[in-house]
PDB file of C-alpha atoms in Angstrom:
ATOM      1  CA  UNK L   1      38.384 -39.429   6.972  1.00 75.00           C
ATOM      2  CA  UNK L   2      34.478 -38.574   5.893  1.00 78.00           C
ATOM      3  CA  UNK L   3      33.067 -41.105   4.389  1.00 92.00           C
ATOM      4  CA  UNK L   4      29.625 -41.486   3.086  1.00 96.00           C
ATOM      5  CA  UNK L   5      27.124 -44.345   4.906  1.00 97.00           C
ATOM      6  CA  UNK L   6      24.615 -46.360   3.817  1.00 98.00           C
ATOM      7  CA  UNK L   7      22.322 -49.379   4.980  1.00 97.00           C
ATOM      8  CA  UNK L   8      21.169 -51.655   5.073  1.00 97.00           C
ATOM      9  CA  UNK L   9      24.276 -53.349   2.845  1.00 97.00           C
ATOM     10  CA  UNK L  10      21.616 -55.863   1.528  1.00 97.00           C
ATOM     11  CA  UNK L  11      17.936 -55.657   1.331  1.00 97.00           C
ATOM     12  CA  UNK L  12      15.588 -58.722  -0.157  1.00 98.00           C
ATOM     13  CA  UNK L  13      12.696 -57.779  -0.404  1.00 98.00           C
ATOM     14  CA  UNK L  14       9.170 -59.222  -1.793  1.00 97.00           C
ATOM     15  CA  UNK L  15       7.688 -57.747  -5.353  1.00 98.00           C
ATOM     16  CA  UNK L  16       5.454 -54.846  -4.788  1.00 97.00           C
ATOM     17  CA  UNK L  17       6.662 -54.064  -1.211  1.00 98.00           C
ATOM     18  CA  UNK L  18       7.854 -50.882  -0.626  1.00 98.00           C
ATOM     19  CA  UNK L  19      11.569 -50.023   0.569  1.00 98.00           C
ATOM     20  CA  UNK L  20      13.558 -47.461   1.949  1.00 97.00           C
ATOM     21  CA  UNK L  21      17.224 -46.973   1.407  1.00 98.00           C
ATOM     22  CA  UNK L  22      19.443 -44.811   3.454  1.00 97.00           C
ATOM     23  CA  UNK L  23      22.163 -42.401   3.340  1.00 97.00           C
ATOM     24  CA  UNK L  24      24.429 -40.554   5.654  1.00 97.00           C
ATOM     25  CA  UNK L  25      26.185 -38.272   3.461  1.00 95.00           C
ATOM     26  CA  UNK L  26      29.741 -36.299   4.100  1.00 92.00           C
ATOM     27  CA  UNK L  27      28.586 -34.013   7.126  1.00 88.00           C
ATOM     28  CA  UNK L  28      29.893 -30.354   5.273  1.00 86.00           C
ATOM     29  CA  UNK L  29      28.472 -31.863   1.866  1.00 90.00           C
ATOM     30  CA  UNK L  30      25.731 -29.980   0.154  1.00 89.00           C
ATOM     31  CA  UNK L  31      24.578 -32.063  -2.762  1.00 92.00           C
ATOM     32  CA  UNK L  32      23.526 -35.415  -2.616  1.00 94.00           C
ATOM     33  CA  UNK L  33      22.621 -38.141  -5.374  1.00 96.00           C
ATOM     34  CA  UNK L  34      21.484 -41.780  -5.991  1.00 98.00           C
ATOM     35  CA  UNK L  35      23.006 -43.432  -8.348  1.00 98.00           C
ATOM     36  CA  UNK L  36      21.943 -47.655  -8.944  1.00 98.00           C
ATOM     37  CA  UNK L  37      24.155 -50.121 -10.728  1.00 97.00           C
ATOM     38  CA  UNK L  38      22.396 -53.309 -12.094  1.00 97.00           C
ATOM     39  CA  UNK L  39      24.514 -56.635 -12.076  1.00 94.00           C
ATOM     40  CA  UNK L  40      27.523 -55.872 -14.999  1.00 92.00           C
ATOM     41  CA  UNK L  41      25.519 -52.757 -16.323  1.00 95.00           C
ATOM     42  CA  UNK L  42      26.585 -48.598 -16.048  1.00 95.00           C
ATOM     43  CA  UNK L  43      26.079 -47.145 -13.306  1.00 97.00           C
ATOM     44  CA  UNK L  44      23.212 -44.512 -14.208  1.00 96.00           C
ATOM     45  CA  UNK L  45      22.235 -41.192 -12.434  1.00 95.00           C
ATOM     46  CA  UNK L  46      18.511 -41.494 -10.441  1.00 97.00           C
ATOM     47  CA  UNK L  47      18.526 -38.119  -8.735  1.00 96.00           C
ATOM     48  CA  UNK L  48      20.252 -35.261  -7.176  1.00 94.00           C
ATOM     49  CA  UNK L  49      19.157 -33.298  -4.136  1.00 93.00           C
ATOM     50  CA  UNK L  50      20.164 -29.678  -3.678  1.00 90.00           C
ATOM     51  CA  UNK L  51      18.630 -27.016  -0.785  1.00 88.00           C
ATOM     52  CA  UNK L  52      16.039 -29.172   0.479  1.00 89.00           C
ATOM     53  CA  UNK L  53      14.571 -29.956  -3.230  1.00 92.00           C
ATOM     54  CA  UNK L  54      15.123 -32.196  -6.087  1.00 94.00           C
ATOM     55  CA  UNK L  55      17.739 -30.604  -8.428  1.00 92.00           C
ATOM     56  CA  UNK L  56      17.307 -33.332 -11.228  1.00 92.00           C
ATOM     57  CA  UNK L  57      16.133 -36.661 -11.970  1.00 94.00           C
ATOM     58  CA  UNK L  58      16.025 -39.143 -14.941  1.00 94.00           C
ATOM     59  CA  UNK L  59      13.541 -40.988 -16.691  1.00 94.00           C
ATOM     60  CA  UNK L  60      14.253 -44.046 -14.271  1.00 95.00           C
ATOM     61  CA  UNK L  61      13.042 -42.229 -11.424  1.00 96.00           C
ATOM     62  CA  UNK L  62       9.714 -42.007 -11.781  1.00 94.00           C
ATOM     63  CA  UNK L  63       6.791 -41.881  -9.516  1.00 94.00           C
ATOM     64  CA  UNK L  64       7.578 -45.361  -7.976  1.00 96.00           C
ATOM     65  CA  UNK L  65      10.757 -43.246  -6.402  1.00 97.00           C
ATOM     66  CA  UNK L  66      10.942 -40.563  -3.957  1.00 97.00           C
ATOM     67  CA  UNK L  67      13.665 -38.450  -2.077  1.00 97.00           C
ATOM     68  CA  UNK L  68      13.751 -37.503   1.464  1.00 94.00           C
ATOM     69  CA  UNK L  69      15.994 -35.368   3.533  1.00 92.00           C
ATOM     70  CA  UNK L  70      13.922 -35.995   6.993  1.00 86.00           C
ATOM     71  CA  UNK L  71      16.483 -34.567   9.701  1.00 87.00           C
ATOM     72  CA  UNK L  72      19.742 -32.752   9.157  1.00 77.00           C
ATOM     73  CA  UNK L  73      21.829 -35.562   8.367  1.00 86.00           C
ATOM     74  CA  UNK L  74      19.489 -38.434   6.718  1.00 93.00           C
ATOM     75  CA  UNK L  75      19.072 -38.893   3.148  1.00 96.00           C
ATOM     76  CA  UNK L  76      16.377 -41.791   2.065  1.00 97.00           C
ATOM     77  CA  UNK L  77      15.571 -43.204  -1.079  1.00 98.00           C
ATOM     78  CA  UNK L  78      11.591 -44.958  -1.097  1.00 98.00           C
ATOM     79  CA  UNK L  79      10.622 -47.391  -3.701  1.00 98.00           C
ATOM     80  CA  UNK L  80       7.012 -47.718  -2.966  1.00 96.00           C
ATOM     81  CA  UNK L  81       6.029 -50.901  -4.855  1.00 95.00           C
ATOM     82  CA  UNK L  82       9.465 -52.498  -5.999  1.00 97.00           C
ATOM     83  CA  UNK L  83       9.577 -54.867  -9.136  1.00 97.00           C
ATOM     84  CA  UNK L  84      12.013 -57.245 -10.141  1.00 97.00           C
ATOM     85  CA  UNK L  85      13.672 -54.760 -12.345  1.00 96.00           C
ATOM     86  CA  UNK L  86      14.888 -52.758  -8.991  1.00 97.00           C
ATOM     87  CA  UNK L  87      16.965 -55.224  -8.239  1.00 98.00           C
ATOM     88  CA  UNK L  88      20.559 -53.762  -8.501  1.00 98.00           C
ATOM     89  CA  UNK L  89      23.182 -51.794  -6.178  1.00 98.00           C
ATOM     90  CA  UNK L  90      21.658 -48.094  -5.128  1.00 98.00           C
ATOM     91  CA  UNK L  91      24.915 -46.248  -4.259  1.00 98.00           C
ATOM     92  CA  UNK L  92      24.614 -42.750  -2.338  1.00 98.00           C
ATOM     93  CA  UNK L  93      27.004 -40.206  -3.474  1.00 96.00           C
ATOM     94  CA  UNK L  94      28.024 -36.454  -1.791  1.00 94.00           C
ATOM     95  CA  UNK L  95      29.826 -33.256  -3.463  1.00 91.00           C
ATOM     96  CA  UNK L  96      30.698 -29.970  -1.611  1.00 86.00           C
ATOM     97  CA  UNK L  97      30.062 -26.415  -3.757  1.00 73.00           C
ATOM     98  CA  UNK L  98      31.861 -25.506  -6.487  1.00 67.00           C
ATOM     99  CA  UNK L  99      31.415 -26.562 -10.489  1.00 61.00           C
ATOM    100  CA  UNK L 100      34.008 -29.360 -10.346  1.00 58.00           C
ATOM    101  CA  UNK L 101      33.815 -31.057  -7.017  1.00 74.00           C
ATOM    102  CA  UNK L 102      33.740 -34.729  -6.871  1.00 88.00           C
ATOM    103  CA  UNK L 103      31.731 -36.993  -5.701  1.00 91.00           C
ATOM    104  CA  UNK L 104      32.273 -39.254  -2.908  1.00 93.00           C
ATOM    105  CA  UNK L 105      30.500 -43.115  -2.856  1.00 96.00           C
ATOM    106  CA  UNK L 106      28.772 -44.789   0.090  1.00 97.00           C
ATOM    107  CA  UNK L 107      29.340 -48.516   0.121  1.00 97.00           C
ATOM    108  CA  UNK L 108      25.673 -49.142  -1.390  1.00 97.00           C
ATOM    109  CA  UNK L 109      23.166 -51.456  -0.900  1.00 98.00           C
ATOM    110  CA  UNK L 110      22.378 -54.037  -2.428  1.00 98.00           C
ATOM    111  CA  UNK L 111      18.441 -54.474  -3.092  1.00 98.00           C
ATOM    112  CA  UNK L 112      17.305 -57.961  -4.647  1.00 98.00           C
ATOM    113  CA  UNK L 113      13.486 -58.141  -5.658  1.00 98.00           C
ATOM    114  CA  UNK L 114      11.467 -61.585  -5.218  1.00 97.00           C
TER     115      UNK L 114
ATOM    116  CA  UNK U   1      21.817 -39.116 -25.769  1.00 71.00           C
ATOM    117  CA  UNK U   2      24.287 -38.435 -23.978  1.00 78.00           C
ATOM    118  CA  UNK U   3      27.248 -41.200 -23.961  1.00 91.00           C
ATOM    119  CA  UNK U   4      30.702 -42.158 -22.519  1.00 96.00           C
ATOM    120  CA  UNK U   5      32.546 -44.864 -23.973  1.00 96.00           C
ATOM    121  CA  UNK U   6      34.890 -47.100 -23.029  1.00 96.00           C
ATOM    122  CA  UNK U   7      36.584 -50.345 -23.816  1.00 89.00           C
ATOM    123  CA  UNK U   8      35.329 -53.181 -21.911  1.00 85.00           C
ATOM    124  CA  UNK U   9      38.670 -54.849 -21.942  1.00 86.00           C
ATOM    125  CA  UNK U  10      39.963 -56.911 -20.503  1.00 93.00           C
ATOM    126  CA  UNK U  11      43.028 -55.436 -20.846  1.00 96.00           C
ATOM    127  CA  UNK U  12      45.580 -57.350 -19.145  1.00 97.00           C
ATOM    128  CA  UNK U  13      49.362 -55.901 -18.476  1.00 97.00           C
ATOM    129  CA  UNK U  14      52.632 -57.719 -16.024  1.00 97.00           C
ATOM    130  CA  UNK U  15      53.306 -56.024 -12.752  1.00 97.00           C
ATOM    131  CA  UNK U  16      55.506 -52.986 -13.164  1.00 97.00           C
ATOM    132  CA  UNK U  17      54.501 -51.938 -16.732  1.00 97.00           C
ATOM    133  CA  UNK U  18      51.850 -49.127 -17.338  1.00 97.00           C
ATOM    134  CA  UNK U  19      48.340 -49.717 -18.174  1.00 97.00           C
ATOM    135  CA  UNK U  20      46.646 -47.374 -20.851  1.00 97.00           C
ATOM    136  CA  UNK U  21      42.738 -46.677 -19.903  1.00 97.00           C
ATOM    137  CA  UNK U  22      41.241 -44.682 -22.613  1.00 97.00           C
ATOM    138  CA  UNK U  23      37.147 -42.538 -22.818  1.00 97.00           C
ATOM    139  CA  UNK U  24      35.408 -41.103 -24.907  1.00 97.00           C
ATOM    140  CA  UNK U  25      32.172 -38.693 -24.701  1.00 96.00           C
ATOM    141  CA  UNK U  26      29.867 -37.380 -26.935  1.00 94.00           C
ATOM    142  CA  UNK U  27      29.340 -34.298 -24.639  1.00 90.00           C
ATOM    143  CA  UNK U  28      31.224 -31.296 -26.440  1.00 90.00           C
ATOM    144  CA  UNK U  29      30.441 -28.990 -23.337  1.00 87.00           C
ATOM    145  CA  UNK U  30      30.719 -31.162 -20.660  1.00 89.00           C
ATOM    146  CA  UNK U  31      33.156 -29.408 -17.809  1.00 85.00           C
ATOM    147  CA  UNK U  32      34.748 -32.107 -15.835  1.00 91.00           C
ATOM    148  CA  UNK U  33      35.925 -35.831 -15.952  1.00 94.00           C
ATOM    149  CA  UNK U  34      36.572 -38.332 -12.920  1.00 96.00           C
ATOM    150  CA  UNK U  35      38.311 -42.005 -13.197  1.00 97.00           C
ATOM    151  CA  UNK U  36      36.795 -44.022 -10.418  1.00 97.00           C
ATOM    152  CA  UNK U  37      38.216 -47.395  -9.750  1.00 97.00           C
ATOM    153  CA  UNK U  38      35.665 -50.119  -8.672  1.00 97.00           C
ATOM    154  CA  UNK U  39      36.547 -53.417  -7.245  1.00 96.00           C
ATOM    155  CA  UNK U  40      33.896 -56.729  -7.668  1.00 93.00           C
ATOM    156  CA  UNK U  41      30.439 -55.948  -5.785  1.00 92.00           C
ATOM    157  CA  UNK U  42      32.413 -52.556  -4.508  1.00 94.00           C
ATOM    158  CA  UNK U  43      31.393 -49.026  -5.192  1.00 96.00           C
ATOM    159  CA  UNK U  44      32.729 -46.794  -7.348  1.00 96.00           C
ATOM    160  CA  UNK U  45      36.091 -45.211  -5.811  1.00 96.00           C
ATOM    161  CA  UNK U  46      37.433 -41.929  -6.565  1.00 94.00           C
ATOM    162  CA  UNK U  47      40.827 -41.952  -8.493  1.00 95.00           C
ATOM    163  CA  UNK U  48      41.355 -38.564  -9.615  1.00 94.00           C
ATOM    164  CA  UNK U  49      39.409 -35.453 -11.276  1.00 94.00           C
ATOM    165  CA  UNK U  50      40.078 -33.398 -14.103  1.00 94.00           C
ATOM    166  CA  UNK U  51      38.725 -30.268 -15.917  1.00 88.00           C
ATOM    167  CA  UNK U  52      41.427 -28.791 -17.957  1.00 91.00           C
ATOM    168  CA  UNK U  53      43.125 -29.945 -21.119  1.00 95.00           C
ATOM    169  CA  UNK U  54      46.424 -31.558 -20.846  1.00 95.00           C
ATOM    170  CA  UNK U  55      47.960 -33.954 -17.834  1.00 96.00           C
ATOM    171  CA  UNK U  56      47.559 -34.149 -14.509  1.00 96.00           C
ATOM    172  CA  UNK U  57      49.622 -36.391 -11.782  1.00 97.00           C
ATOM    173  CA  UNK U  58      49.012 -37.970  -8.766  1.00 96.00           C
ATOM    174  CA  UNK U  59      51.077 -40.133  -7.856  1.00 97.00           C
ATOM    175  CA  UNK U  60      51.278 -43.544 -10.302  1.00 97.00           C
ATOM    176  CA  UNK U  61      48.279 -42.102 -11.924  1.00 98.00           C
ATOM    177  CA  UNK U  62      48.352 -39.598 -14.704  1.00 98.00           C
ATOM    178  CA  UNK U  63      44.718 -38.292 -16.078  1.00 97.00           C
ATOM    179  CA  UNK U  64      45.124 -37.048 -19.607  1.00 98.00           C
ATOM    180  CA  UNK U  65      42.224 -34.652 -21.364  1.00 97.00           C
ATOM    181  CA  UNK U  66      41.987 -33.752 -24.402  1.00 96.00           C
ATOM    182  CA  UNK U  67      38.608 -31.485 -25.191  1.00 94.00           C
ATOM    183  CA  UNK U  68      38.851 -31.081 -28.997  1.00 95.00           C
ATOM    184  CA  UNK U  69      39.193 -34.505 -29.214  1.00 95.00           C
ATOM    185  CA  UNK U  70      36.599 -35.483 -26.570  1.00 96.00           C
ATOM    186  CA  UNK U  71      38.948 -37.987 -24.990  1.00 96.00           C
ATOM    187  CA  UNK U  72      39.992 -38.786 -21.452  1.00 97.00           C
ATOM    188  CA  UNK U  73      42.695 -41.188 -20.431  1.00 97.00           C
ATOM    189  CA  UNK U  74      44.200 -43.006 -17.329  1.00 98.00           C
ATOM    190  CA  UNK U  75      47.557 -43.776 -17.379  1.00 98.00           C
ATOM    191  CA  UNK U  76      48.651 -45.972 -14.438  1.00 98.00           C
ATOM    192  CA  UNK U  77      52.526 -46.495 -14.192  1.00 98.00           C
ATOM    193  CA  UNK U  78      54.661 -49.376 -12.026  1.00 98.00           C
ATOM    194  CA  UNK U  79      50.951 -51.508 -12.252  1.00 98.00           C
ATOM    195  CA  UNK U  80      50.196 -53.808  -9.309  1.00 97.00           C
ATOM    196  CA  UNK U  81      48.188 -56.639  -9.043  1.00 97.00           C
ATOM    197  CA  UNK U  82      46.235 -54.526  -6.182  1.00 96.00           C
ATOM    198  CA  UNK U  83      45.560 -52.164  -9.110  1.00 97.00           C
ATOM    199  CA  UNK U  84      43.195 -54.876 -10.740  1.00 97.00           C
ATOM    200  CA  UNK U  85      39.502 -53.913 -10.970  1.00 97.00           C
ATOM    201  CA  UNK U  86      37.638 -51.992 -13.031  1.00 97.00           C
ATOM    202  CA  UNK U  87      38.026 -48.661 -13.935  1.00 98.00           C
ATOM    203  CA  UNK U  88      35.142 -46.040 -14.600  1.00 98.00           C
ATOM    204  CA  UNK U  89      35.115 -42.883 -16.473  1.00 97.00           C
ATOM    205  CA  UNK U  90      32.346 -40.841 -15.299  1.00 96.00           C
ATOM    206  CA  UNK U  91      31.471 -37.158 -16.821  1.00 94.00           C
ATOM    207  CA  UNK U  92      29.953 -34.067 -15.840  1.00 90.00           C
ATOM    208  CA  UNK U  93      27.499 -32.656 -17.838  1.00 75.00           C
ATOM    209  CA  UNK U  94      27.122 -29.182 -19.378  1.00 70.00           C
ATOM    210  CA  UNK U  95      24.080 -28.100 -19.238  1.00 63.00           C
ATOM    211  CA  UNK U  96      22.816 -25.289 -16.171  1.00 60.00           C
ATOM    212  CA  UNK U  97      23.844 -26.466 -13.050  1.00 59.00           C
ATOM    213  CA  UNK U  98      23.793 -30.051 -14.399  1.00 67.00           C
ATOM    214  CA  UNK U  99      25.775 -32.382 -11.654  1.00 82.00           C
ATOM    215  CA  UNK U 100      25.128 -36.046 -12.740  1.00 89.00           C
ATOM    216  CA  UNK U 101      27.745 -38.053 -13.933  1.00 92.00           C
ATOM    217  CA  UNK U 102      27.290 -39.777 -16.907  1.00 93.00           C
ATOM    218  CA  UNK U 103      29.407 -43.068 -16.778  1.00 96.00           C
ATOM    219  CA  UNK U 104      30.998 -45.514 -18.851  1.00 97.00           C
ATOM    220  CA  UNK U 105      30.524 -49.072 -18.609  1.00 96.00           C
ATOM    221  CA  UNK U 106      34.345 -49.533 -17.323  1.00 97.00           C
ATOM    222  CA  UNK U 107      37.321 -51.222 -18.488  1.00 97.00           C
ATOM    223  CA  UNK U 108      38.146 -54.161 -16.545  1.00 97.00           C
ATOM    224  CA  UNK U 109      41.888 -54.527 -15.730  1.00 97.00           C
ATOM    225  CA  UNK U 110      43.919 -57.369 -14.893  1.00 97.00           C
ATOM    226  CA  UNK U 111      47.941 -56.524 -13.362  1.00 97.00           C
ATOM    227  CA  UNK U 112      49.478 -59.668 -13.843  1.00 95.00           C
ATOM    228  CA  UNK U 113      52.419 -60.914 -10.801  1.00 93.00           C
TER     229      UNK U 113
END
């Protein structure tokens, strides 16, 4: 079954040092998201990635975050100088076309700030 | 702002009975509504989708949706202690070609043996 993959599974990484999070998602999938989780909070929407562009963001992704689609199958988050306030589980979603297609979950990462 | 609510439980039920998971949103034109289960430290596992108003069956599970009302419900029948974790209600927005899911903090269920 497709499945959506992500590593590294668990990042620690030093305050103001920059990270990159990746994504494989579902191979026929045509949107792609990042979504974060902090430790017992929602889950909240960071961005979705449509034709090679950014389709939306929120007000948590901010210049500090950046998308990347570098080869056909790759899909990388960058936090360029992470605070302790990144620390939480990114999760990597995919959806195929249509209005009402669901989304499918990588395993996430978990990122912890020092 | 856009919300989904949900109550944080924890509801607990005995193996074999059904367990009652109940959403709200404050979304009038939102178009679609997913129940994702999510075990401790786990991510967020698709359950079932729905997009019209009334039931919809899959198996144990049941997703109920009423629009007028702006609810959503989970109804999960014969309940087994592999059903405990918590359970997400996530929404699809209305606006353009809007595709985030706007989630609820999740209802934390316990199936007891």
């Amino acid at each position: 079954e497709p499945e959506v993959t992500q590593t590294p599974s668990h990042q620690v990484t030093q305050m103001g040092q920059e990270v990159i999070l990746r994504c494989v998602p579902i191979s026929n999938h045509l949107y792609f998201y990042w979504y974060r989780q902090i430790l017992g909070q929602k889950v909240e929407f960071l961005v979705s990635f449509y034709n090679n562009e950014i389709s939306e963001k929120s007000e948590i992704f901010d210049d500090q975050f950046s998308v990347e689609r570098p080869d056909g199958s790759n899909f990388t988050l960058k936090i360029r100088s992470t605070k302790l306030e990144d620390s939480a589980m990114y999760f990597c979603a995919s959806s195929g076309q249509g209005t009402s297609t669901e989304a499918f979950f990588g395993q996430g990462t978990r990122l912890t700030v020092v | 702002q856009k919300e989904v609510e949900q109550n944080s439980g924890p509801l607990s039920v005995p193996e074999g009975a059904i367990a009652s998971l109940n959403c709200t949103y404050s979304d009038r034109g939102s178009q679609s509504f997913f129940w994702y289960r999510q075990y401790s430290g786990k991510s967020p596992e698709l359950i079932m989708f729905i997009y019209s108003n009334g039931d919809k069956e899959d198996g144990r599970f049941t997703a109920q949706l009423n629009k007028a009302s702006q609810y959503v419900s989970l109804l999960i029948r014969d309940s087994q202690p592999s059903d405990s974790a918590t359970y997400l209600c996530a929404v699809r927005g209305s606006a353009g070609n809007n595709r985030k899911l706007i989630w609820g903090l999740g209802t934390s269920l316990a199936v007891n043996p």
